[in-house]
Amino acid sequence: MQVVGSFLQTRIVEVDLGLNTASAVATRVIQSQPGVSEVILNNPVVRFHTDLHHAESCNLNLEAQLQEELSDQQRPLLQPSSRPSSSANMRAEIPIAPCEDAVIATPSGTVRVRPYVSAGKELKTFLQFKPRFSSFDRENNRSQPDEFRGFFTLFWIGLALLFVRTCIESWEANGTLLSPNFAQLITADGVALAFADFIMVSSMLLCVPFVKCLQKGYFKYHWTGIIIQHVFQTTFLGVAIAWGYARNWYWVQAGFLVLHAMSSMMKMHSYMSHNGMLANVNARLIKEKETLHEYLNSLPGGHEAALAEADQRKSELEVREVSAPRISEPATPVSTPTPPQIRITDDDGTVVSETIARLGLNGDAKKKGSEVRRRVRSSKPATDALPSPQSGLPRGTSLEPAHTTSPHAKRVPTLLAWSSDPKIALLARNIDAMSDELCSNGARGLVWPQNVTYKHFIEFMFFPTLVYQLEYPRTSTIRPLFVLEKVFATFGTFSLIYAVTEHYIMPYSPKPGDNLIQTFAQLAIPMIVNFLLIFYIIFECVCTGFAELSYFADREFYQDWWNSTSWDEFSRKWNKPVHTFLLRHVYASSRSGLRLGRWGATFFTFLLSALCHELVMAVVSKKIRPYLFLMQMIQLPMIMIGRLPAVKRNRTLGNIIFWAGLMLGFPLLEICYLRF
């Protein structure tokens, strides 16, 4: 096992270098590394807390921060990475045994690298729900000042002129504004399709009694609940596919039903798995409460005596807090920004003082500035004396995306947490921690199982997201004119899709004996235009319209994928609801449940995504051909190539390759599935 100082695998670094040296190191770290969320000096150990997202950008590493403190004979332990050999690009790679600390002795102390894993933490920066506009929204202050917005207007004017030209040509040739052939195909058996879709959506309500059974303890989520969940999901999708084959539907009807079934299945999976996780937390919470109750009853005096003893100890600690020594800060120039705090603690863990760190604690920096401000901070041993909750407790709402944007306030510790009996204190802290895990992150403050209702689930069904959590950011009103705008945009965009498909794609579909190169050239532009229109109607019209009607405030269903320079960037940005689902329920689950590494989990996620896409193509084309599957799996080596420094430096080349790949892929897929 290797622990990398850049925090790609390590979350906590502790540095024991003596108080003055440690203060200087901590100061430089928090000033130069935006990813550091907390720095603690603990007699005098410096502990850096960071997260994976910031680690990749800030490159927090031992060599860069400690090179002045390490002796010459110890520096060979710090090996350079494969990057250029500047100190900012160095990282410590220290081989250690699993679950042990790596220790580097120095003349003034030791450097310890401690491996630490926090489930789900690395995804928090990617999974967020907060009020946001879509990129094409007129109220988006980020996109409206774009100096290229006129090209967006030109695009729609050009398509409108193309539509008018197509209507004129169709009228002259057939006496109709648009050919009715495609309309007859897509409206065939429409009543049966609507009925099948209604039955499918109604069956999603079975998720609620499933969670109610978990709540009442009829069975546990692991593993009985998981088996029931996946049998139900498989049956749900299988019936939708079989029904399309039985009706012998055209590709539009069959494709719509299976895509709707897959998106509904993802919503059900997220709802059931998240509530199953909360059911595990609730079951453990009940068990901890029972254990605490039994233990208190076994003690002399029982619950009352334990409360009195804990109350007395808390009072003593509060008195100690008032009488704790205070320390003033060194002079701080007014022009110097105030960085995060550093806590200095005694050997027994109680706080002696709190001071504000500054960049450059050397002599030169201390001489700068004419105005001096002194601040005094009191210590808080009453809180710091509380034990930490037991490691390995089941987690709930702290894994929700909203936990990073609107976390709920932690509850005040129960009085028993201050008990001098370590077992009572630990059980009380466990109960507090798991009670927090059942509380939603948001304004309403739902506590599981208050969310297990049909009303709450139906609300979730209408939300344009595939990832479930107890609360989402909401708007306060519905704008009727905005909804009307999206309705007209939906019908207008669909008219353009119809015209392009009917007059520029279907007549040029490959037939036996056709020149494939000529067919490819005729299909490339219409198919990429259709792709753009389908993207717009789904994410900017339908999703945004449902978000407005359901008061859903987070409208970032996509990002600027058109500027992508690699396929992994495109997959992250063009369809955020699906990407978020895969990231949380496939990638993260495969890492925690299957114990896969980063690349193993990435491969598994791509494999599952490719199989789902191929399933849709099998339903649409009514033949099993692995063309789309292979094209998607080829993206993996292309992603690795795209991460080469030579490719990453030339973003224009990367964007050209990306767009060329899209324009090549769509006509090639149609030719392959129709001809071979």
XYZ file of C-alpha atoms in Angstrom:
676
model
C 0.000 0.000 0.000
C 1.190 3.512 -0.761
C -0.041 6.670 0.837
C 0.350 9.627 -1.494
C 0.950 13.005 0.054
C -1.082 14.734 -2.644
C -4.139 13.229 -0.934
C -5.204 11.175 -3.971
C -5.356 8.347 -1.430
C -4.705 10.170 1.851
C -7.036 12.507 3.668
C -5.143 13.458 6.831
C -1.512 14.482 7.292
C -0.124 14.993 10.781
C 3.168 16.840 11.245
C 4.995 16.925 14.573
C 7.778 19.493 14.206
C 7.751 21.591 17.366
C 5.349 24.441 18.064
C 7.073 27.280 16.205
C 7.954 25.224 13.156
C 4.509 23.636 13.057
C 2.855 27.057 13.208
C 4.875 28.213 10.231
C 4.070 25.078 8.244
C 0.362 25.332 9.037
C 0.320 28.980 8.036
C 1.857 28.298 4.635
C -0.508 25.390 4.012
C -3.759 27.192 4.708
C -2.665 30.252 2.761
C -1.494 28.398 -0.342
C -3.927 25.479 -0.469
C -7.624 26.371 -1.017
C -8.628 22.752 -0.482
C -7.611 22.731 3.190
C -10.712 23.017 5.337
C -9.108 22.814 8.783
C -5.656 23.007 10.318
C -5.188 21.984 13.949
C -2.044 22.353 16.059
C -2.184 19.650 18.707
C 0.832 19.898 21.014
C 2.232 20.534 18.452
C 0.820 18.262 15.747
C -0.435 19.852 12.542
C -3.358 18.080 10.944
C -4.502 19.036 7.470
C -8.050 18.150 6.467
C -8.871 18.295 2.783
C -11.023 16.519 0.209
C -10.324 14.655 -3.024
C -11.703 17.310 -5.360
C -9.450 20.066 -4.020
C -6.546 17.678 -3.678
C -6.314 17.210 -7.425
C -6.208 20.965 -8.030
C -4.196 22.244 -5.077
C -1.660 19.383 -5.085
C -1.223 19.366 -1.321
C 2.001 17.427 -0.763
C 4.594 16.837 1.881
C 7.659 17.769 -0.110
C 6.423 21.212 -1.069
C 5.268 22.128 2.436
C 7.986 20.508 4.578
C 11.140 20.813 2.507
C 12.586 23.414 4.881
C 11.914 21.247 7.942
C 13.144 17.876 6.691
C 16.793 17.062 7.078
C 18.933 16.329 4.046
C 19.209 12.665 4.917
C 15.416 12.312 5.012
C 14.662 14.018 1.696
C 15.342 10.915 -0.419
C 12.155 9.457 1.077
C 10.181 12.009 -0.910
C 10.091 10.742 -4.458
C 9.149 12.977 -7.389
C 6.139 12.017 -9.439
C 6.236 11.624 -13.191
C 5.620 15.346 -13.585
C 8.322 17.985 -14.161
C 10.736 18.179 -11.279
C 9.624 21.385 -9.569
C 8.855 21.392 -5.878
C 5.219 22.201 -6.585
C 4.939 19.010 -8.559
C 6.503 16.684 -5.997
C 4.589 14.282 -3.824
C 5.494 11.921 -1.017
C 5.080 8.238 -1.748
C 5.698 6.263 1.423
C 5.164 2.484 1.404
C 3.432 1.378 4.600
C 1.424 -1.561 5.807
C -2.359 -1.205 5.687
C -3.972 0.589 8.648
C -0.616 1.837 9.963
C 0.892 5.300 10.185
C 3.932 6.199 8.111
C 6.499 8.006 10.254
C 9.405 10.139 9.021
C 11.850 11.145 11.734
C 13.283 14.683 11.528
C 15.704 16.592 13.770
C 12.808 18.572 15.261
C 10.069 15.984 15.280
C 8.263 13.444 13.127
C 6.075 13.503 10.041
C 3.197 11.025 10.101
C 0.988 10.247 7.110
C -2.209 8.560 8.203
C -4.530 6.824 5.695
C -8.116 7.828 6.193
C -11.233 6.933 4.217
C -14.537 8.767 4.472
C -17.242 7.023 2.469
C -18.758 9.177 -0.171
C -16.695 12.259 0.642
C -14.892 12.321 -2.670
C -18.203 12.727 -4.508
C -19.573 15.626 -2.524
C -18.008 18.248 -4.729
C -19.590 16.701 -7.824
C -23.029 15.865 -6.439
C -24.747 19.065 -5.446
C -28.290 20.330 -5.546
C -28.610 24.093 -5.287
C -30.653 26.805 -7.051
C -29.166 27.210 -10.530
C -30.311 28.372 -13.959
C -29.748 26.437 -17.153
C -27.161 27.804 -19.560
C -29.777 28.948 -22.093
C -32.075 30.583 -19.538
C -32.538 34.306 -20.182
C -32.191 34.981 -16.442
C -28.799 33.294 -16.205
C -26.361 36.077 -15.375
C -23.372 33.916 -16.311
C -24.406 33.074 -19.869
C -26.251 36.242 -20.880
C -23.110 38.428 -21.075
C -21.519 35.870 -23.444
C -20.184 37.774 -26.442
C -21.084 34.857 -28.732
C -24.786 34.820 -27.807
C -25.636 36.270 -31.222
C -24.584 32.995 -32.852
C -27.216 31.223 -30.760
C -29.857 33.550 -32.240
C -28.426 33.005 -35.719
C -28.671 29.228 -35.261
C -32.422 29.399 -34.625
C -33.017 31.875 -37.459
C -31.148 29.563 -39.826
C -33.227 26.559 -38.750
C -36.427 28.578 -39.126
C -35.461 29.461 -42.706
C -34.635 25.794 -43.368
C -38.082 24.837 -42.054
C -39.793 27.390 -44.320
C -37.807 26.176 -47.322
C -38.693 22.550 -46.540
C -42.399 23.405 -46.250
C -42.344 25.231 -49.601
C -40.604 22.336 -51.343
C -43.016 19.821 -49.802
C -46.028 21.871 -50.872
C -44.776 22.092 -54.434
C -44.013 18.360 -54.593
C -46.858 16.792 -52.575
C -49.417 19.501 -51.890
C -48.713 19.345 -48.120
C -46.555 21.541 -45.896
C -44.760 18.501 -44.496
C -44.828 14.894 -45.638
C -47.246 12.862 -43.461
C -45.311 9.578 -43.701
C -43.302 9.998 -40.518
C -46.350 11.296 -38.634
C -48.314 8.172 -39.525
C -45.493 5.990 -38.238
C -44.998 7.743 -34.894
C -48.718 8.029 -34.090
C -49.555 4.396 -34.868
C -50.961 2.517 -31.854
C -50.749 5.691 -29.779
C -53.571 4.690 -27.415
C -51.865 1.404 -26.543
C -48.588 3.245 -25.943
C -50.252 5.762 -23.625
C -52.000 2.975 -21.690
C -48.770 0.979 -21.323
C -46.917 4.066 -20.123
C -49.658 4.833 -17.578
C -49.513 1.292 -16.163
C -45.719 1.470 -16.000
C -45.694 4.795 -14.150
C -48.429 3.649 -11.753
C -46.436 0.551 -10.820
C -43.652 2.805 -9.532
C -45.856 3.523 -6.501
C -44.958 0.043 -5.215
C -41.710 1.603 -3.993
C -43.580 3.205 -1.089
C -44.881 -0.030 0.528
C -41.399 -1.507 0.002
C -39.880 1.245 2.152
C -42.730 1.010 4.674
C -41.862 -2.672 5.136
C -38.262 -1.668 5.843
C -39.464 0.940 8.308
C -41.596 -1.578 10.221
C -38.801 -4.135 10.245
C -40.549 -6.856 8.228
C -37.194 -7.515 6.554
C -33.758 -5.905 6.443
C -32.443 -4.006 3.469
C -29.309 -6.176 3.430
C -29.829 -8.581 1.800
C -33.509 -9.393 1.558
C -34.469 -5.857 0.578
C -31.765 -5.629 -2.072
C -32.909 -8.903 -3.668
C -36.562 -7.776 -3.726
C -35.543 -4.391 -5.122
C -33.531 -5.789 -8.024
C -36.104 -8.455 -8.895
C -38.743 -5.719 -9.088
C -36.517 -3.447 -11.187
C -35.613 -6.248 -13.604
C -39.265 -7.240 -14.002
C -40.239 -3.601 -14.510
C -37.766 -3.117 -17.364
C -38.312 -6.587 -18.849
C -42.082 -6.118 -19.153
C -41.601 -2.782 -20.949
C -39.209 -4.374 -23.456
C -41.415 -7.441 -23.978
C -44.507 -5.297 -24.498
C -42.793 -3.310 -27.245
C -41.789 -6.519 -29.020
C -45.256 -8.018 -28.603
C -46.912 -4.962 -30.184
C -44.291 -4.887 -32.966
C -43.997 -1.154 -32.563
C -42.073 1.189 -34.821
C -38.726 2.314 -33.431
C -40.139 5.598 -32.069
C -42.785 3.958 -29.846
C -40.510 1.113 -28.744
C -37.612 3.470 -28.063
C -39.770 5.898 -26.083
C -41.212 3.190 -23.828
C -37.875 1.536 -23.056
C -36.135 4.880 -22.415
C -38.941 5.976 -20.115
C -38.772 2.598 -18.367
C -35.014 2.918 -17.841
C -35.237 6.455 -16.456
C -38.111 5.396 -14.176
C -36.103 2.386 -13.027
C -33.194 4.666 -12.114
C -35.511 6.876 -10.058
C -36.912 3.820 -8.262
C -33.435 2.449 -7.611
C -32.261 5.721 -6.084
C -35.411 6.036 -3.956
C -35.316 2.481 -2.627
C -31.562 2.308 -2.068
C -31.399 5.666 -0.283
C -34.343 4.837 1.955
C -32.844 1.396 2.527
C -29.670 3.084 3.736
C -31.718 5.291 6.069
C -33.578 2.208 7.312
C -30.204 0.700 8.261
C -29.346 3.869 10.179
C -32.705 3.786 11.956
C -32.292 0.109 12.889
C -28.835 0.783 14.340
C -30.194 3.837 16.171
C -32.921 1.741 17.812
C -30.338 -0.862 18.797
C -28.021 1.749 20.337
C -30.909 3.244 22.308
C -31.870 -0.180 23.637
C -28.258 -0.918 24.602
C -27.949 2.410 26.405
C -31.264 1.880 28.207
C -30.272 -1.601 29.372
C -26.844 -0.439 30.528
C -28.276 2.507 32.474
C -30.773 0.232 34.212
C -27.925 -2.044 35.302
C -26.112 0.799 37.103
C -26.808 1.950 40.669
C -29.261 4.827 40.485
C -30.091 4.070 36.851
C -30.883 6.785 34.332
C -31.386 9.567 36.891
C -27.981 9.085 38.499
C -26.221 8.987 35.126
C -27.904 12.245 34.081
C -26.939 13.941 37.335
C -23.311 12.818 37.033
C -23.100 13.959 33.393
C -24.662 17.311 34.280
C -22.141 17.835 37.072
C -19.199 16.995 34.791
C -20.479 19.336 32.105
C -20.778 22.138 34.667
C -17.203 21.551 35.812
C -15.947 21.738 32.237
C -17.897 24.938 31.637
C -16.345 26.493 34.740
C -12.950 25.446 33.432
C -13.831 27.051 30.111
C -14.485 30.404 31.759
C -11.222 30.278 33.720
C -9.081 28.986 30.837
C -6.005 31.102 29.973
C -6.270 33.545 27.122
C -3.648 34.522 24.624
C -3.414 37.554 22.373
C -2.422 37.369 18.780
C 0.670 38.794 17.187
C 0.301 41.991 15.222
C -1.582 41.602 11.975
C -1.379 44.173 9.182
C -4.783 45.483 8.174
C -4.043 44.823 4.519
C -3.361 41.130 5.154
C -6.389 38.856 4.584
C -7.378 36.831 7.636
C -6.936 33.105 6.951
C -8.607 30.174 8.744
C -8.099 29.525 12.457
C -5.530 27.288 14.114
C -6.353 25.659 17.447
C -3.543 25.011 19.954
C -4.317 22.331 22.524
C -2.776 20.852 25.668
C -1.585 17.276 26.103
C -4.937 16.249 27.544
C -6.792 17.563 24.526
C -8.283 20.703 26.102
C -7.949 23.961 24.281
C -5.432 26.461 25.623
C -6.001 29.149 23.004
C -7.236 29.934 19.562
C -5.294 32.238 17.308
C -5.549 33.471 13.765
C -2.770 32.304 11.456
C -1.172 34.642 8.939
C 0.822 34.096 5.792
C 4.497 34.559 6.472
C 5.224 34.255 10.169
C 8.866 35.053 9.479
C 10.516 38.189 10.773
C 10.099 40.212 7.595
C 6.358 39.671 7.470
C 5.924 40.632 11.144
C 7.476 44.038 10.508
C 4.940 44.969 7.804
C 1.834 47.037 8.551
C 1.340 49.974 10.855
C -2.017 49.190 12.450
C -2.260 46.377 14.958
C -5.366 44.438 15.894
C -5.441 42.097 18.886
C -8.111 39.457 19.282
C -8.826 37.248 22.240
C -10.547 33.880 21.923
C -11.869 31.742 24.747
C -11.421 27.993 24.776
C -14.251 25.429 24.798
C -13.258 22.316 26.729
C -16.910 21.461 27.467
C -17.411 20.610 23.814
C -13.922 19.374 23.028
C -14.078 16.828 25.837
C -16.874 14.928 24.110
C -15.830 11.586 22.593
C -16.056 11.058 18.855
C -18.831 8.761 17.618
C -17.840 5.186 16.907
C -16.270 4.636 13.500
C -18.161 2.506 11.013
C -21.639 3.730 11.917
C -24.128 3.545 9.021
C -24.461 6.856 7.201
C -27.527 8.538 5.792
C -28.219 12.142 4.847
C -24.549 13.127 5.244
C -24.045 11.328 1.920
C -26.743 13.360 0.184
C -25.644 15.913 -2.419
C -27.441 18.656 -0.463
C -25.127 18.064 2.511
C -22.496 20.269 0.842
C -24.856 23.111 -0.087
C -27.534 23.269 2.629
C -26.494 21.014 5.521
C -28.757 20.839 8.528
C -27.456 22.202 11.819
C -26.053 19.496 14.048
C -28.126 18.812 17.119
C -26.953 19.848 20.582
C -25.268 16.828 22.204
C -27.425 15.009 24.718
C -26.483 15.445 28.347
C -25.308 11.844 28.695
C -22.509 12.574 26.194
C -20.633 14.315 29.058
C -20.770 11.229 31.268
C -17.462 10.102 32.772
C -18.462 6.517 31.942
C -16.894 5.984 28.478
C -19.558 3.469 27.446
C -22.437 5.822 28.243
C -20.721 8.758 26.551
C -19.940 6.735 23.423
C -23.470 5.357 23.120
C -24.915 8.847 23.581
C -22.623 10.246 20.878
C -23.550 7.383 18.550
C -27.233 8.137 19.083
C -26.660 11.833 18.364
C -24.675 11.057 15.216
C -27.261 8.660 13.795
C -30.136 10.976 14.679
C -28.355 13.592 12.571
C -28.048 11.074 9.735
C -31.856 10.760 9.616
C -32.452 14.515 9.370
C -32.822 16.076 5.929
C -30.603 18.826 4.591
C -32.979 21.653 3.798
C -35.475 24.177 5.069
C -38.258 21.734 5.972
C -36.127 19.587 8.245
C -37.730 16.249 7.440
C -36.734 13.361 9.656
C -36.914 9.827 8.265
C -39.490 8.213 7.978
C -41.583 11.384 7.557
C -40.729 11.238 3.856
C -42.155 7.736 3.360
C -45.512 8.829 1.942
C -47.202 8.558 -1.442
C -47.369 12.351 -1.702
C -43.628 12.699 -1.195
C -42.879 9.961 -3.729
C -45.206 11.465 -6.363
C -43.396 14.781 -5.888
C -40.113 12.993 -6.542
C -41.589 11.397 -9.683
C -42.219 14.859 -11.133
C -38.809 16.256 -10.181
C -36.416 16.242 -13.180
C -33.716 14.313 -11.345
C -32.744 10.658 -11.028
C -31.011 10.954 -7.640
C -33.167 10.885 -4.533
C -32.712 12.804 -1.316
C -35.120 13.900 1.396
C -35.217 17.562 0.346
C -34.297 19.590 -2.721
C -33.866 23.331 -3.265
C -37.265 24.735 -4.250
C -38.625 27.879 -5.852
C -41.479 29.834 -4.295
C -43.632 30.508 -7.367
C -44.527 29.197 -10.819
C -44.093 31.647 -13.700
C -46.997 31.077 -16.128
C -45.319 32.937 -18.987
C -42.165 30.864 -18.536
C -44.205 27.642 -18.716
C -45.998 28.921 -21.824
C -42.642 29.752 -23.397
C -41.412 26.195 -22.792
C -44.620 24.730 -24.261
C -44.208 26.726 -27.476
C -40.483 25.905 -27.556
C -41.288 22.190 -27.233
C -43.724 22.174 -30.143
C -41.512 24.416 -32.256
C -38.413 22.301 -31.684
C -40.333 19.097 -32.354
C -41.528 20.570 -35.670
C -37.905 21.145 -36.644
C -36.968 17.589 -35.607
C -39.864 16.250 -37.674
C -38.869 18.258 -40.752
C -35.198 17.251 -40.565
C -36.041 13.569 -39.990
C -38.743 13.366 -42.659
C -36.981 15.279 -45.435
C -33.234 14.989 -44.771
C -32.667 11.675 -42.960
C -35.315 9.106 -43.931
C -34.940 9.578 -47.732
C -31.182 9.016 -47.417
C -31.221 6.018 -45.091
C -28.808 3.384 -46.464
C -30.300 0.785 -48.777
C -28.700 -2.228 -50.467
C -26.514 -1.050 -53.332
C -26.131 2.537 -52.070
C -22.714 4.172 -51.996
C -21.879 4.216 -48.292
C -19.540 7.213 -48.530
C -22.209 9.260 -50.275
C -24.802 8.115 -47.740
C -22.491 9.107 -44.909
C -21.965 12.581 -46.385
C -25.715 13.091 -46.800
C -26.523 12.042 -43.234
C -23.730 13.687 -41.222
C -25.105 17.248 -41.013
C -28.834 16.401 -40.579
C -28.075 13.894 -37.826
C -25.869 16.256 -35.822
C -28.562 18.942 -36.164
C -31.159 16.466 -34.922
C -28.908 15.567 -32.007
C -28.687 19.231 -30.997
C -32.447 19.673 -31.295
C -33.214 16.517 -29.301
C -30.778 17.658 -26.614
C -32.496 21.048 -26.483
C -36.044 19.696 -26.326
C -35.215 17.207 -23.547
C -33.078 19.314 -21.226
C -34.086 22.899 -21.976
C -37.788 22.402 -22.729
C -39.100 19.269 -20.995
C -36.803 19.107 -17.940
C -36.887 22.850 -17.328
C -40.659 22.910 -17.816
C -41.197 20.135 -15.264
C -38.766 21.885 -12.911
C -40.849 25.047 -13.090
C -44.124 23.200 -12.521
C -42.711 21.232 -9.564
C -40.903 24.203 -7.949
C -37.562 22.442 -8.511
C -34.842 25.094 -8.239
C -31.760 23.304 -9.607
C -31.968 23.714 -13.403
C -28.390 22.721 -14.246
C -29.255 19.642 -16.293
C -26.174 20.131 -18.477
C -23.015 22.187 -18.663
C -20.999 23.521 -21.585
C -20.432 20.119 -23.183
C -20.005 21.779 -26.597
C -16.595 23.004 -25.381
C -15.498 19.494 -24.399
C -11.953 18.494 -25.224
C -12.300 14.837 -24.224
C -14.981 12.174 -24.047
C -14.966 11.950 -20.274
C -15.650 15.686 -20.095
C -18.527 15.236 -22.545
C -19.997 12.355 -20.536
C -19.885 14.477 -17.367
C -21.478 17.555 -18.860
C -24.022 16.707 -21.538
C -26.496 14.700 -19.406
C -26.028 15.592 -15.754
C -29.069 13.706 -14.374
C -27.771 10.390 -15.736
C -24.153 11.219 -14.938
C -25.089 12.062 -11.348
C -26.971 8.782 -11.014
C -24.062 6.750 -12.392
C -21.591 8.588 -10.188
C -23.541 8.012 -7.011
C -25.205 4.637 -7.527
C -22.763 2.833 -9.833
C -19.294 4.341 -9.500
C -19.420 5.039 -5.750
C -21.287 1.811 -4.982
C -18.793 -0.281 -6.934
C -15.919 1.302 -5.033
C -17.474 0.819 -1.601
C -19.408 -2.411 -2.193
C -17.232 -4.258 -4.706
C -13.975 -2.728 -3.395
C -12.937 -1.692 -6.891
C -10.203 0.828 -7.497
C -10.639 4.059 -9.385
C -10.059 2.602 -12.837
C -11.955 -0.582 -12.025
C -15.003 1.417 -10.949
C -14.688 3.629 -14.028
C -14.575 0.573 -16.300
C -17.560 -0.986 -14.532
C -19.562 2.248 -14.906
C -18.738 2.537 -18.613
C -19.558 -1.140 -19.124
C -22.987 -0.825 -17.524
C -23.728 2.385 -19.432
C -22.666 0.808 -22.731
C -24.830 -2.271 -22.104
C -27.853 -0.068 -21.383
C -27.301 1.931 -24.575
C -26.930 -1.274 -26.572
C -30.151 -2.581 -25.038
C -31.987 0.492 -26.324
C -30.515 -0.002 -29.797
C -31.533 -3.675 -29.747
C -35.122 -2.675 -28.956
C -35.144 0.084 -31.584
C -33.485 -1.883 -34.402
C -34.884 -5.290 -33.330
C -31.467 -6.846 -33.839
C -28.506 -7.498 -31.578
C -25.400 -5.844 -32.951
C -22.610 -4.558 -30.675
C -21.830 -1.438 -32.713
C -22.869 1.170 -30.144
C -21.434 -0.920 -27.311
C -18.038 -1.074 -28.993
C -18.066 2.638 -29.806
C -18.734 3.471 -26.176
C -16.072 1.139 -24.818
C -13.550 2.632 -27.243
C -14.012 5.865 -25.301
C -11.971 4.429 -22.415
C -8.627 4.334 -24.272
C -9.564 7.636 -25.921
C -10.033 9.148 -22.459
C -6.572 7.937 -21.444
C -5.094 9.445 -24.608
C -6.939 12.696 -23.925
C -5.247 12.957 -20.535
C -1.771 12.983 -22.044
C -0.077 16.357 -21.399
C 0.496 16.981 -25.115
C -3.212 16.566 -25.827
C -4.436 18.456 -22.757
C -2.325 21.479 -23.638
C -4.008 21.885 -27.035
C -7.664 22.424 -26.134
C -8.622 23.481 -29.653
C -7.351 20.203 -31.062
C -9.242 18.300 -28.382
C -12.478 20.108 -29.221
C -11.996 19.420 -32.944
C -11.486 15.718 -32.248
C -14.585 15.681 -30.032
C -16.883 17.273 -32.631
C -15.429 15.168 -35.437
C -16.158 12.066 -33.377
C -19.791 13.094 -32.881
C -20.314 13.866 -36.562
C -18.726 10.577 -37.585
C -20.504 8.479 -34.985
C -24.181 9.168 -35.698
C -24.241 8.378 -39.442
C -21.914 5.413 -38.933
C -24.314 3.944 -36.370
C -27.300 4.299 -38.690
C -25.394 2.763 -41.595
C -24.182 -0.143 -39.439
C -27.552 -0.959 -37.870
C -29.527 -0.649 -41.121
C -27.084 -2.327 -43.496
C -25.250 -4.935 -41.420
